[in-house]
Coordinates of C-alpha atoms and ligand atoms in Angstrom, one line a residue:
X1 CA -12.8 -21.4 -102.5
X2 CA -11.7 -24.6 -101.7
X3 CA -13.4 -27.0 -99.0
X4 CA -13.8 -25.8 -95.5
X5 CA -10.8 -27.0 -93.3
X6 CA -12.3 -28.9 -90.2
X7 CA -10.8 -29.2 -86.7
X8 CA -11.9 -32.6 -86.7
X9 CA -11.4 -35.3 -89.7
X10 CA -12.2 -38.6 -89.2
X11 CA -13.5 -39.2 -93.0
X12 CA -9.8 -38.9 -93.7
X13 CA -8.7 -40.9 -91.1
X14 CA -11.3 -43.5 -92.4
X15 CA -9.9 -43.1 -96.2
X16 CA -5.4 -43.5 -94.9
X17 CA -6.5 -46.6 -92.4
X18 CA -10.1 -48.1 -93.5
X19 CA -9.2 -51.6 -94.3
X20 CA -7.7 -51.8 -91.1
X21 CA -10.8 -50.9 -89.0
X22 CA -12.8 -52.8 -91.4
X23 CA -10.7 -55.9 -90.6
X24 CA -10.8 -55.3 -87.0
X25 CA -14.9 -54.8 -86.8
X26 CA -15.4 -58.3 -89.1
X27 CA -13.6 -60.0 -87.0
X28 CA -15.7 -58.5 -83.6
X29 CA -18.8 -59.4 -85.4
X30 CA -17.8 -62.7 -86.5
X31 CA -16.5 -63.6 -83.2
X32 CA -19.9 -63.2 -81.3
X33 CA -18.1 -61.9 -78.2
X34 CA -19.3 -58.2 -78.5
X35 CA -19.1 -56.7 -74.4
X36 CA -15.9 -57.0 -73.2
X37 CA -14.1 -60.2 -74.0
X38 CA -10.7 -61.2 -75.2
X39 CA -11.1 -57.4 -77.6
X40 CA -11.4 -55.5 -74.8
X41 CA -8.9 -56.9 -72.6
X42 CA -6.2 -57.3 -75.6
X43 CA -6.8 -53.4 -75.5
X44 CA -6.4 -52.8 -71.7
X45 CA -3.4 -54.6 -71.9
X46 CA -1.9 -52.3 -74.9
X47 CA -3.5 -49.1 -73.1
X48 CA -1.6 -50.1 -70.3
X49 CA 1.6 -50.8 -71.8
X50 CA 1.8 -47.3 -73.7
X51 CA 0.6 -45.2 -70.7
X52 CA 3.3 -47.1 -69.1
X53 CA 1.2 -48.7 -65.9
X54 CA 0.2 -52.0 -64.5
X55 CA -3.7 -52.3 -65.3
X56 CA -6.5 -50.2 -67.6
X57 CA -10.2 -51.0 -67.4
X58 CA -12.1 -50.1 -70.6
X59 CA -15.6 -48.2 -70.1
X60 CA -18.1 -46.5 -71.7
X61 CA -17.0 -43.0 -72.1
X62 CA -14.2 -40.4 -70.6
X63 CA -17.6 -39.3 -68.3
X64 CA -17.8 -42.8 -67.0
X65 CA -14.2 -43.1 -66.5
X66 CA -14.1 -40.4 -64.4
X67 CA -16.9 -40.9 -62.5
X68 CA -16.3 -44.2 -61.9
X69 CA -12.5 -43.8 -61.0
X70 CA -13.7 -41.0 -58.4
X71 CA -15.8 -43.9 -57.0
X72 CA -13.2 -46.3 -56.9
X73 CA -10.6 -44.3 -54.9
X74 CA -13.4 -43.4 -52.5
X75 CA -14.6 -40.3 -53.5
X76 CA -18.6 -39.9 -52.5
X77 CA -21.2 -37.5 -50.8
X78 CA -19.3 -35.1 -48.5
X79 CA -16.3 -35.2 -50.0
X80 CA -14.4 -32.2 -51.9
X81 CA -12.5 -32.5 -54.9
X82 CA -10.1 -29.7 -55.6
X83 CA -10.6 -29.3 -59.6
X84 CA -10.0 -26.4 -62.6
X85 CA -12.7 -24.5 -64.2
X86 CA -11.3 -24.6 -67.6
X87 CA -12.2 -27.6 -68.8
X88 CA -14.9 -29.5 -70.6
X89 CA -18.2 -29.8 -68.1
X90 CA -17.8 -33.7 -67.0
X91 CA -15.1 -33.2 -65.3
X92 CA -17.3 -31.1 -62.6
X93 CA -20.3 -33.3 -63.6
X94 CA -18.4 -36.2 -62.6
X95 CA -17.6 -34.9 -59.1
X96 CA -21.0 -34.1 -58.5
X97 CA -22.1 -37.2 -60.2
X98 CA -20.8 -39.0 -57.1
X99 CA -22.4 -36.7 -55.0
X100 CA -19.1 -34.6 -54.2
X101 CA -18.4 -31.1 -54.2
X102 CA -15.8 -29.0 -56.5
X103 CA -13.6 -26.6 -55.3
X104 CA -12.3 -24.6 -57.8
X105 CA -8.5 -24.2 -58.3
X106 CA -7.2 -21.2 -60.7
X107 CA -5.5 -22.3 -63.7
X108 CA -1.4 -21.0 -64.5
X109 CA -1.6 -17.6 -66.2
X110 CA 0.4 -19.0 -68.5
X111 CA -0.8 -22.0 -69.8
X112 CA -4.2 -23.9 -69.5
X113 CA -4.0 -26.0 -66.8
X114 CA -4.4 -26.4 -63.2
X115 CA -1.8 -24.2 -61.0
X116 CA -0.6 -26.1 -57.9
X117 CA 0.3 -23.1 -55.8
X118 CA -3.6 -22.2 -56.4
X119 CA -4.7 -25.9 -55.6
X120 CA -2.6 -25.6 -52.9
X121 CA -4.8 -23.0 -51.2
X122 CA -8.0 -24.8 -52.1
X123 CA -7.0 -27.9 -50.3
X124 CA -8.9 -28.2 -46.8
X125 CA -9.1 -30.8 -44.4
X126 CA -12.9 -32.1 -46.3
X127 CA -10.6 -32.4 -49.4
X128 CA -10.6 -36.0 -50.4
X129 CA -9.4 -35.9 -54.0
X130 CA -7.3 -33.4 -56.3
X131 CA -8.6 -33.7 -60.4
X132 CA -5.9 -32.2 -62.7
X133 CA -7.2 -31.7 -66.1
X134 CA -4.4 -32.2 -68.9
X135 CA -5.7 -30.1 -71.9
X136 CA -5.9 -29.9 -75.2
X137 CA -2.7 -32.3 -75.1
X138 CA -0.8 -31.3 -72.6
X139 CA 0.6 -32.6 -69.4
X140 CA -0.6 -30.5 -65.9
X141 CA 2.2 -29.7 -63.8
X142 CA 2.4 -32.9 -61.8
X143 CA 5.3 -33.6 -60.0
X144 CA 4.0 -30.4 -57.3
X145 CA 0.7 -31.4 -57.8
X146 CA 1.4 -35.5 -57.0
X147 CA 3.6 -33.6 -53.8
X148 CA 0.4 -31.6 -52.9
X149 CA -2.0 -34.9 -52.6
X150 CA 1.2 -36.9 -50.9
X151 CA 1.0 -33.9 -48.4
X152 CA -2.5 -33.4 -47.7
X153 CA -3.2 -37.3 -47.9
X154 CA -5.6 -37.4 -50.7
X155 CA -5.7 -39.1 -54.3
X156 CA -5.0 -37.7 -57.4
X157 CA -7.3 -38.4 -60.0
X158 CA -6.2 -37.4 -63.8
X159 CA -8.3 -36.1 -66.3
X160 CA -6.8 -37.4 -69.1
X161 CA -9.4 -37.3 -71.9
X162 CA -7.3 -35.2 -74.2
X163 CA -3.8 -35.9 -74.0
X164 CA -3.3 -39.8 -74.6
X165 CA 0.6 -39.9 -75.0
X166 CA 1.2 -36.4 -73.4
X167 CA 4.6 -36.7 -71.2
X168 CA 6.3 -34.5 -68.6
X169 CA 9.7 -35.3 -66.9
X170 CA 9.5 -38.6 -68.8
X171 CA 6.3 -39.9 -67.8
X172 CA 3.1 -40.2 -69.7
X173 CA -0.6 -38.4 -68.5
X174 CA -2.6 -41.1 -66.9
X175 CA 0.5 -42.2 -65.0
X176 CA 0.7 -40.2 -62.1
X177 CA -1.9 -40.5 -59.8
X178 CA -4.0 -43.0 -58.1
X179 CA -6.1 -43.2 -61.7
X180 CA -6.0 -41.8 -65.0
X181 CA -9.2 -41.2 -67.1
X182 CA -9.1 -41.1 -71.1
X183 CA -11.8 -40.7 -73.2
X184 CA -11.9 -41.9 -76.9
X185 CA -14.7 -40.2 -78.1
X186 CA -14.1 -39.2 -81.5
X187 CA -12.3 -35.6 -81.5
X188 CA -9.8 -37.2 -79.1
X189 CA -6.6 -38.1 -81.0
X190 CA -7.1 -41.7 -80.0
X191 CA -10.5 -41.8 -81.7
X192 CA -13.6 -44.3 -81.2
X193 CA -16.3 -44.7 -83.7
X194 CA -18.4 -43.9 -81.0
X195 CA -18.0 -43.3 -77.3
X196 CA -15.5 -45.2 -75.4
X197 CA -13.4 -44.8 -72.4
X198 CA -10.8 -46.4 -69.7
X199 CA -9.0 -45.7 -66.4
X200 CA -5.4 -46.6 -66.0
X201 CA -3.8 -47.0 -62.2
X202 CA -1.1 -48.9 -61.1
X203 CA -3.1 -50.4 -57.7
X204 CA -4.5 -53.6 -58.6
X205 CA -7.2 -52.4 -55.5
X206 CA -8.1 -49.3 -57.8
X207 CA -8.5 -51.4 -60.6
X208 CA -10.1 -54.3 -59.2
X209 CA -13.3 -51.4 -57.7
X210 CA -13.6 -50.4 -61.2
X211 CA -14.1 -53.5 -63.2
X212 CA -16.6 -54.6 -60.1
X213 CA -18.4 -50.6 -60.6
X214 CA -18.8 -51.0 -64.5
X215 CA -20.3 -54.1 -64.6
X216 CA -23.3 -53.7 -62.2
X217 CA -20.4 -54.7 -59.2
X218 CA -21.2 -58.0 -59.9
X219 CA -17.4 -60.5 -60.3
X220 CA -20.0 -63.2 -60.7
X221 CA -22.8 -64.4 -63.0
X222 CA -26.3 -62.9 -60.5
X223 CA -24.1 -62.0 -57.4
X224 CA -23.7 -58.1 -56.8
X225 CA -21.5 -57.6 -54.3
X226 CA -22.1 -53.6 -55.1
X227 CA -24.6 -50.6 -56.7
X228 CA -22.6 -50.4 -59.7
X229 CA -23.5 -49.3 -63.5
X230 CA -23.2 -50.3 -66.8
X231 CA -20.5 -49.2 -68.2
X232 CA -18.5 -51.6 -70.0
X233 CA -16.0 -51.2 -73.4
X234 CA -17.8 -52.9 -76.1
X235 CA -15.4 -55.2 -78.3
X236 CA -16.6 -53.2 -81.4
X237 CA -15.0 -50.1 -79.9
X238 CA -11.8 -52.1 -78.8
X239 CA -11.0 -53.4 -81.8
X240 CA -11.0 -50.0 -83.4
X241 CA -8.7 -48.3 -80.9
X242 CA -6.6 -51.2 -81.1
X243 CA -6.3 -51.0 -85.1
X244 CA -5.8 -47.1 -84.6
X245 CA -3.0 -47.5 -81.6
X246 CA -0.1 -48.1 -84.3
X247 CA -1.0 -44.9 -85.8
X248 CA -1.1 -42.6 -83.1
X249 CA 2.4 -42.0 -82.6
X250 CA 3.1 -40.8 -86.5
X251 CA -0.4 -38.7 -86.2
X252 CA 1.1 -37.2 -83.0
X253 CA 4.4 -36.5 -85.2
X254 CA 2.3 -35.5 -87.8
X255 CA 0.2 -32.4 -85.1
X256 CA 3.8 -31.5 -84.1
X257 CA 4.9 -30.5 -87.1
X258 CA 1.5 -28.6 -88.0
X259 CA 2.4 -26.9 -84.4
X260 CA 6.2 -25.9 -85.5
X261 CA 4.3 -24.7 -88.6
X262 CA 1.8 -22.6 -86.7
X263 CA 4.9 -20.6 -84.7
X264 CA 6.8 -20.2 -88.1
X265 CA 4.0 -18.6 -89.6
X266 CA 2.2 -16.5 -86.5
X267 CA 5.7 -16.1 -83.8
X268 CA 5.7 -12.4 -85.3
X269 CA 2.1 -11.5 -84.3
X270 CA 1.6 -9.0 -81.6
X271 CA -1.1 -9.9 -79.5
X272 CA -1.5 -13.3 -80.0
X273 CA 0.4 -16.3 -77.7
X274 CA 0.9 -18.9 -79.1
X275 CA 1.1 -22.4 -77.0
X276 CA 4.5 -23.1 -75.8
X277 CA 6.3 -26.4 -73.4
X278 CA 9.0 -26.6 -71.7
X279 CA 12.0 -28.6 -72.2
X280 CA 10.9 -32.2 -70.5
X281 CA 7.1 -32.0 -71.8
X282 CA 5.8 -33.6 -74.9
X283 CA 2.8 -32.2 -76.1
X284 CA 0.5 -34.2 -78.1
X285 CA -2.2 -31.3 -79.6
X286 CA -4.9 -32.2 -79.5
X287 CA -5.8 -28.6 -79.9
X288 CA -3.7 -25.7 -81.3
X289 CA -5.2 -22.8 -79.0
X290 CA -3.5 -19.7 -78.8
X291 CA -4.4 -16.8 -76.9
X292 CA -5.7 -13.2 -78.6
X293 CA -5.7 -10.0 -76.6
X294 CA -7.4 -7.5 -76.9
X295 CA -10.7 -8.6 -77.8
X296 CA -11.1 -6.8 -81.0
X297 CA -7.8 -8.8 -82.2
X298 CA -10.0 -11.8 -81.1
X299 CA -13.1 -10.7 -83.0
X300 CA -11.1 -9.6 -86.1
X301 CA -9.7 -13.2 -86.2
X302 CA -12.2 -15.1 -86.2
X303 CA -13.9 -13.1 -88.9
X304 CA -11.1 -13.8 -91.1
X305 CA -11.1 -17.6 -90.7
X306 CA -15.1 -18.0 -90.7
X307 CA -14.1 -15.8 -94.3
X308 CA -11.3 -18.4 -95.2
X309 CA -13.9 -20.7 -94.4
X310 CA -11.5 -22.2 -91.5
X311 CA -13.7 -24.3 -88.5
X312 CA -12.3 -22.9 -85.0
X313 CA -13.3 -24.0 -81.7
X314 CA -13.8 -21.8 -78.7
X315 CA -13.0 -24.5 -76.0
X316 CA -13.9 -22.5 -73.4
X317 CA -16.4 -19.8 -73.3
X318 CA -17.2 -19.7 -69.8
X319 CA -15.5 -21.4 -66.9
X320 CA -17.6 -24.2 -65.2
X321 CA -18.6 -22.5 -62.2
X322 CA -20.4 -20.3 -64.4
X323 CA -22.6 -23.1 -65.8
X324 CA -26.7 -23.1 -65.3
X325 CA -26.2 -27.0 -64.5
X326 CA -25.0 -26.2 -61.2
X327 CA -28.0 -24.0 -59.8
X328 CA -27.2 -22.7 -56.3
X329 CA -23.6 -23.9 -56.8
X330 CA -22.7 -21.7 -59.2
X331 CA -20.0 -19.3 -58.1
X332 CA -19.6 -15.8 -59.5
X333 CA -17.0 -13.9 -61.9
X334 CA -13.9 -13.3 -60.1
X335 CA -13.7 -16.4 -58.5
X336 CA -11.1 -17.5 -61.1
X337 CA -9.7 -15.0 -62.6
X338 CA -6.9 -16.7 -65.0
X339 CA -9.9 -19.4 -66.0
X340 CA -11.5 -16.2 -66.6
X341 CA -9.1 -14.3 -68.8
X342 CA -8.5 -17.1 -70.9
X343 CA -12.0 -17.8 -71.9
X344 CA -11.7 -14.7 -72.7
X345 CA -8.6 -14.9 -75.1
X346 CA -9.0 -18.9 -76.2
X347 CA -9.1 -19.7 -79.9
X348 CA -8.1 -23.5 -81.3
X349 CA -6.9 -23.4 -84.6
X350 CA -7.8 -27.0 -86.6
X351 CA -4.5 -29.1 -85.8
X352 CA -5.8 -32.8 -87.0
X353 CA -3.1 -34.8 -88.9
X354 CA -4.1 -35.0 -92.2
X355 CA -4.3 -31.0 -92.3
X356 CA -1.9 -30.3 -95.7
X357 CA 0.7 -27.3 -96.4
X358 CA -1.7 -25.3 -97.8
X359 CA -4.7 -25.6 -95.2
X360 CA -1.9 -24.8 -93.1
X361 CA -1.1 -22.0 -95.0
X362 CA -4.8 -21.1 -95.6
X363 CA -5.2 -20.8 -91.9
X364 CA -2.0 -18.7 -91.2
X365 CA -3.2 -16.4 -93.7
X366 CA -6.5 -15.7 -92.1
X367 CA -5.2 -15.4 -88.7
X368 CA -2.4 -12.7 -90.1
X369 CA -4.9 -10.6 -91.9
X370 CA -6.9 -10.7 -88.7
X371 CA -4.2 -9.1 -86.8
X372 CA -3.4 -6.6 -89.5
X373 CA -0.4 -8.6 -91.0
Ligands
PLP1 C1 -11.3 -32.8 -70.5 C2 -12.4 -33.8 -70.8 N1 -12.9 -34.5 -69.7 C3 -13.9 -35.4 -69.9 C4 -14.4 -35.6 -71.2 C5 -15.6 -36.6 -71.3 O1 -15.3 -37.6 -72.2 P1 -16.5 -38.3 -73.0 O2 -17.0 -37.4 -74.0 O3 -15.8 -39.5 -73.6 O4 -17.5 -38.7 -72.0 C6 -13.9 -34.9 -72.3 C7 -14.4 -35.1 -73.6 O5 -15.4 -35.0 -74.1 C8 -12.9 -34.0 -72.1 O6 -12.4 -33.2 -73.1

């Protein structure tokens, strides 16, 4: 059998662009200017410029940047923050990071993200923020769900961790709301060699709280005009995004075409969905995750590719409200019930751009023969 095919390979990356990142880390190390510094904001400016805003601050970690651009448009103990339950877990730990409640929203039977007409029920008058996840690459419904914050006079904070470059009606993830949070960390198709993070916003306010908030609130040298953290991009991880920023858009070309390959090969299948978009989105895939129903289809799958020796991801096996992290706060099944169903039916198939034909085909095969094909 040939190798395992990954979900994630960042070896390869490594072998197509390593004297690039090796340039870009001697040149951090030989600068001496390692925490933020003329690397950091050369990549704010750049982050900016593709996400199509005015300002990005770099931080730690997609965690941080959400919890710290929560903070920054005001969001603290008492306040609600109407959220989805399909997600990864910091985007709930970030509300209650800040002390704040989530109120969950059901996500569109359809797709995986947040449903304004259900976030439209959730809001109440103790909401004080709305957190739209875009996953696995693609752009939430914003235009209704901007409307629904305009309406109820709340910010919208974006959870943009996974679709750097996603678009809908023209404009890009992170460009809608009051802020936009990315992470970098390394299965992100803007990869770090590390952790690494940033907010983008348009309000120079916004934007001015978080550079005071990730560096301890303090705009100068032993005055601390805030309780802030530490949680600053390190020129190190700048200077690797920024060698890996020319490459993204071929990469995302590159997971397109593995996506148009994927419907070629598994359109046909009865019970399996297959991700689609509509006309004015651009999806950037960061996951491949289709939907198999019944549950022995599911089962039958997945035994097929852990045969073909093919890595899957089940991103997500249980909605957050169903987490042990959130103790009394945990709500029961049936709160959600699309979240629900598609934990249920999730499976990501590996999508990375250096995935060849025949890995393609390998994996095509294996999900075929689990259906019976
Ligand atoms: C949707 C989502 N939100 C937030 C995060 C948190 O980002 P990080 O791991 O960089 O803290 C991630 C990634 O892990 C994510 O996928």
């Amino acid at each position: 059998m040939a190798r395992r095919v990954p979900c994630v390979d960042l070896a390869g990356e490594y072998a197509e662009i390593g004297p690039a990142l090796e340039e870009a880390v001697l040149r951090v190390l030989r600068s001496g200017a390692y925490v933020l510094g003329p690397e950091t904001q050369a990549f704010e400016r750049e982050l900016a410029e593709r996400v199509g805003v005015r300002f990005a601050v770099g931080v730690a970690s997609g965690t941080d940047a959400l919890v710290l651009a929560l903070r920054a448009v005001g969001v603290g103990p008492g306040s609600e923050v109407v959220t989805s339950p399909f997600s990864y877990f910091a985007t709930v730990e970030a509300i209650h990071i800040v002390g704040a409640r989530a109120v969950y929203a059901d996500i569109e039977p359809d797709g995986f993200n947040l449903d304004p007409e259900s976030a439209e029920r959730a809001v109440t008058a103790r909401t004080s923020a709305l957190l739209p996840v875009h996953l696995f690459g693609r752009c939430a419904d914003m235009a209704p769900l901007c409307a629904l914050g305009d309406a109820a006079g709340v910010p919208v904070v974006e959870d943009a961790a996974q679709s750097i470059d996603a678009r809908r009606a023209g404009r890009a993830a992170g460009a809608w709301g009051a802020a936009g949070c990315f992470s970098f960390y390394p299965s992100k198709n803007l990869a770090a060699a590390g952790d690494a993070g940033a907010v983008t916003t348009e309000d120079p306010e916004v934007a001015e709280a978080l550079r005071l908030l990730r560096s301890h609130g303090s705009r100068q040298r032993d005055h601390h005009e805030q309780i802030g953290t530490n949680s600053r991009l390190d020129a190190l991880q700048a200077a690797v995004l920024r060698a890996k920023l020319p490459y993204l858009e071929s990469w995302t070309r590159a997971r397109s075409e593995l996506a148009r390959g994927y419907a070629e090969r598994l359109a046909d299948l009865p019970g399996l969905e297959l991700p689609a978009a509509g006309e004015d989105e651009g999806l950037v895939w960061n996951q491949y995750a289709v939907r198999c129903r019944p549950e022995p289809l599911r089962a039958a799958v997945v035994k097929e590719l852990d045969a073909a020796e093919v890595e899957w991801r089940h991103f997500y096996p249980q909605p957050i409200y169903r987490q042990p992290a959130l103790g009394s706060e945990r709500l029961p099944e049936g709160t959600c019930p699309e979240a629900e169903r598609a934990c249920r039916e999730v499976l990501c198939l590996p999508i990375h751009p250096r995935l060849s034909a025949a890995d393609l085909d390998r994996v095509a095969d294996a999900v075929r023969r689990g259906a019976g094909r």
